[in-house]
Short mmCIF file of C-alpha atoms in Angstrom, two decimals:
data_model
loop_
_atom_site.label_atom_id
_atom_site.label_comp_id
_atom_site.label_asym_id
_atom_site.label_seq_id
_atom_site.Cartn_x
_atom_site.Cartn_y
_atom_site.Cartn_z
CA UNK A 5 -31.02 44.34 -10.85
CA UNK A 6 -29.22 46.81 -8.78
CA UNK A 7 -29.93 50.94 -9.30
CA UNK A 8 -26.79 51.58 -10.52
CA UNK A 9 -27.08 49.05 -13.40
CA UNK A 10 -30.72 50.10 -14.23
CA UNK A 11 -29.39 53.84 -14.53
CA UNK A 12 -26.79 52.83 -17.22
CA UNK A 13 -28.96 51.12 -19.16
CA UNK A 14 -31.39 53.89 -18.94
CA UNK A 15 -28.93 56.22 -19.70
CA UNK A 16 -28.08 54.06 -22.98
CA UNK A 17 -31.90 54.63 -23.67
CA UNK A 18 -31.63 58.32 -23.44
CA UNK A 19 -28.39 58.61 -25.56
CA UNK A 20 -30.10 56.67 -28.72
CA UNK A 21 -33.06 58.37 -27.87
CA UNK A 22 -31.26 62.02 -27.79
CA UNK A 23 -33.24 62.50 -24.65
CA UNK A 24 -31.25 65.15 -23.32
CA UNK A 25 -33.49 66.07 -20.13
CA UNK A 26 -33.49 62.49 -19.32
CA UNK A 27 -29.79 62.16 -19.95
CA UNK A 28 -29.05 64.92 -17.62
CA UNK A 29 -31.08 63.60 -14.81
CA UNK A 30 -29.72 59.80 -15.29
CA UNK A 31 -26.00 61.08 -14.91
CA UNK A 32 -26.83 63.29 -12.14
CA UNK A 33 -28.11 60.09 -10.59
CA UNK A 34 -25.28 57.91 -11.63
CA UNK A 35 -22.98 60.73 -10.52
CA UNK A 36 -24.41 60.65 -6.68
CA UNK A 37 -24.33 57.06 -6.91
CA UNK A 38 -20.37 56.69 -7.75
CA UNK A 39 -19.52 59.31 -4.93
CA UNK A 40 -21.77 57.30 -2.51
CA UNK A 41 -19.54 54.17 -3.32
CA UNK A 42 -16.25 56.22 -3.45
CA UNK A 43 -17.16 57.40 0.22
CA UNK A 44 -17.81 54.18 1.28
CA UNK A 45 -14.96 52.66 0.02
CA UNK A 46 -16.05 50.62 -2.73
CA UNK A 47 -18.34 48.98 -0.90
CA UNK A 48 -21.96 47.91 -2.24
CA UNK A 49 -24.89 50.77 -2.16
CA UNK A 50 -27.84 49.22 -0.10
CA UNK A 51 -30.95 49.88 -1.83
CA UNK A 52 -32.35 52.02 0.77
CA UNK A 53 -29.19 54.28 0.08
CA UNK A 54 -30.46 54.48 -3.36
CA UNK A 55 -34.01 55.20 -2.42
CA UNK A 56 -32.61 58.08 -0.05
CA UNK A 57 -30.43 59.41 -3.04
CA UNK A 58 -33.06 59.40 -5.32
CA UNK A 59 -35.51 61.40 -2.72
CA UNK A 60 -33.03 63.86 -1.98
CA UNK A 61 -32.55 64.86 -5.87
CA UNK A 62 -36.44 65.01 -6.08
CA UNK A 63 -36.73 67.36 -3.06
CA UNK A 64 -33.44 69.28 -4.61
CA UNK A 65 -35.16 69.72 -7.76
CA UNK A 66 -38.85 70.56 -6.43
CA UNK A 67 -37.17 73.19 -4.16
CA UNK A 68 -35.60 74.69 -7.36
CA UNK A 69 -38.51 74.38 -9.44
CA UNK A 70 -40.68 75.97 -6.72
CA UNK A 71 -38.03 79.02 -6.38
CA UNK A 72 -37.74 79.35 -10.27
CA UNK A 73 -41.77 79.65 -10.53
CA UNK A 74 -41.67 82.17 -7.98
CA UNK A 75 -39.16 84.43 -9.46
CA UNK A 76 -41.15 83.68 -12.84
CA UNK A 77 -38.57 82.03 -14.96
CA UNK A 78 -40.88 79.12 -16.21
CA UNK A 79 -38.18 77.99 -18.61
CA UNK A 80 -35.80 76.91 -15.65
CA UNK A 81 -39.02 75.44 -13.51
CA UNK A 82 -39.65 73.41 -16.47
CA UNK A 83 -36.64 71.87 -16.83
CA UNK A 84 -36.59 70.96 -13.08
CA UNK A 85 -39.80 69.30 -13.35
CA UNK A 86 -38.98 66.96 -16.30
CA UNK A 87 -36.13 65.99 -14.62
CA UNK A 88 -38.19 65.49 -11.18
CA UNK A 89 -39.92 63.11 -13.47
CA UNK A 90 -37.36 60.97 -14.91
CA UNK A 91 -35.87 60.53 -11.30
CA UNK A 92 -39.46 59.58 -9.66
CA UNK A 93 -39.38 56.77 -12.41
CA UNK A 94 -37.07 54.65 -10.30
CA UNK A 95 -38.68 54.95 -6.99
CA UNK A 96 -41.01 52.46 -5.81
CA UNK A 97 -44.76 53.30 -6.05
CA UNK A 98 -45.69 55.92 -3.73
CA UNK A 99 -48.55 55.48 -1.26
CA UNK A 100 -52.13 57.71 -1.64
CA UNK A 101 -52.84 59.64 1.14
CA UNK A 102 -55.28 57.01 2.14
CA UNK A 103 -52.65 54.36 2.44
CA UNK A 104 -50.24 56.79 4.21
CA UNK A 105 -52.48 57.72 6.86
CA UNK A 106 -53.67 53.55 7.30
CA UNK A 107 -49.63 53.22 7.80
CA UNK A 108 -49.30 55.84 10.53
CA UNK A 109 -52.29 54.86 11.97
CA UNK A 110 -50.77 51.67 12.47
CA UNK A 111 -47.29 52.89 13.48
CA UNK A 112 -49.39 55.41 16.12
CA UNK A 113 -51.20 52.02 17.65
CA UNK A 114 -47.31 50.34 17.94
CA UNK A 115 -45.42 53.03 19.40
CA UNK A 116 -48.52 53.71 22.09
CA UNK A 117 -48.42 57.44 20.59
CA UNK A 118 -51.35 59.55 22.07
CA UNK A 119 -50.28 63.40 21.81
CA UNK A 120 -48.12 65.23 19.83
CA UNK A 121 -45.54 64.89 22.49
CA UNK A 122 -44.93 61.49 20.71
CA UNK A 123 -44.27 62.93 17.48
CA UNK A 124 -40.60 61.67 17.63
CA UNK A 125 -41.17 58.07 18.16
CA UNK A 126 -43.71 57.97 15.49
CA UNK A 127 -41.34 59.75 13.05
CA UNK A 128 -38.65 57.45 13.83
CA UNK A 129 -40.56 54.61 12.76
CA UNK A 130 -42.65 55.94 10.17
CA UNK A 131 -39.48 57.46 8.29
CA UNK A 132 -37.86 53.69 8.45
CA UNK A 133 -40.96 52.22 7.25
CA UNK A 134 -41.99 54.17 4.63
CA UNK A 135 -38.91 55.04 3.25
CA UNK A 136 -39.12 55.63 -0.50
CA UNK A 137 -42.88 54.80 -0.62
CA UNK A 138 -43.76 58.54 0.83
CA UNK A 139 -41.58 61.82 1.25
CA UNK A 140 -40.59 63.10 4.66
CA UNK A 141 -43.11 66.24 4.83
CA UNK A 142 -46.18 64.06 3.86
CA UNK A 143 -45.51 61.72 6.66
CA UNK A 144 -44.71 64.56 9.16
CA UNK A 145 -47.96 66.39 8.09
CA UNK A 146 -49.91 63.19 8.22
CA UNK A 147 -48.56 61.99 11.59
CA UNK A 148 -48.85 65.80 13.20
CA UNK A 149 -52.58 65.47 12.16
CA UNK A 150 -53.34 62.34 13.64
CA UNK A 151 -51.75 63.14 16.78
CA UNK A 152 -53.11 66.39 17.46
#
């Protein structure tokens, strides 16, 4: 079942449960999917594009959470954190740091990377292979650590 249908069903469930945070989060996700479909002139949205939408939305909420926390606005930070948790349920299982390290080591050996100068080669392949399984920041930090 596509993400759009899954989100639609989750919206119905959130409406029945009167879960305002989940409803707002899910409507935002559905809105982004519909926007992407409109831009693609009605073409189907691929699973990679769906994952990218979810990751972008989580990153936006994480940034907002950090800003609200820094400003002492815990009431708004809590809303952002709750929305992050709702959206994360629709992403594939995230890699642990050990699994991420193993994956990046394998990518480094595949590309023949030897130093930090080869970071671009590693990041290109890692971003494509690990899409949805880990965020770009974690991938980048691990690749830098292993290459230095």
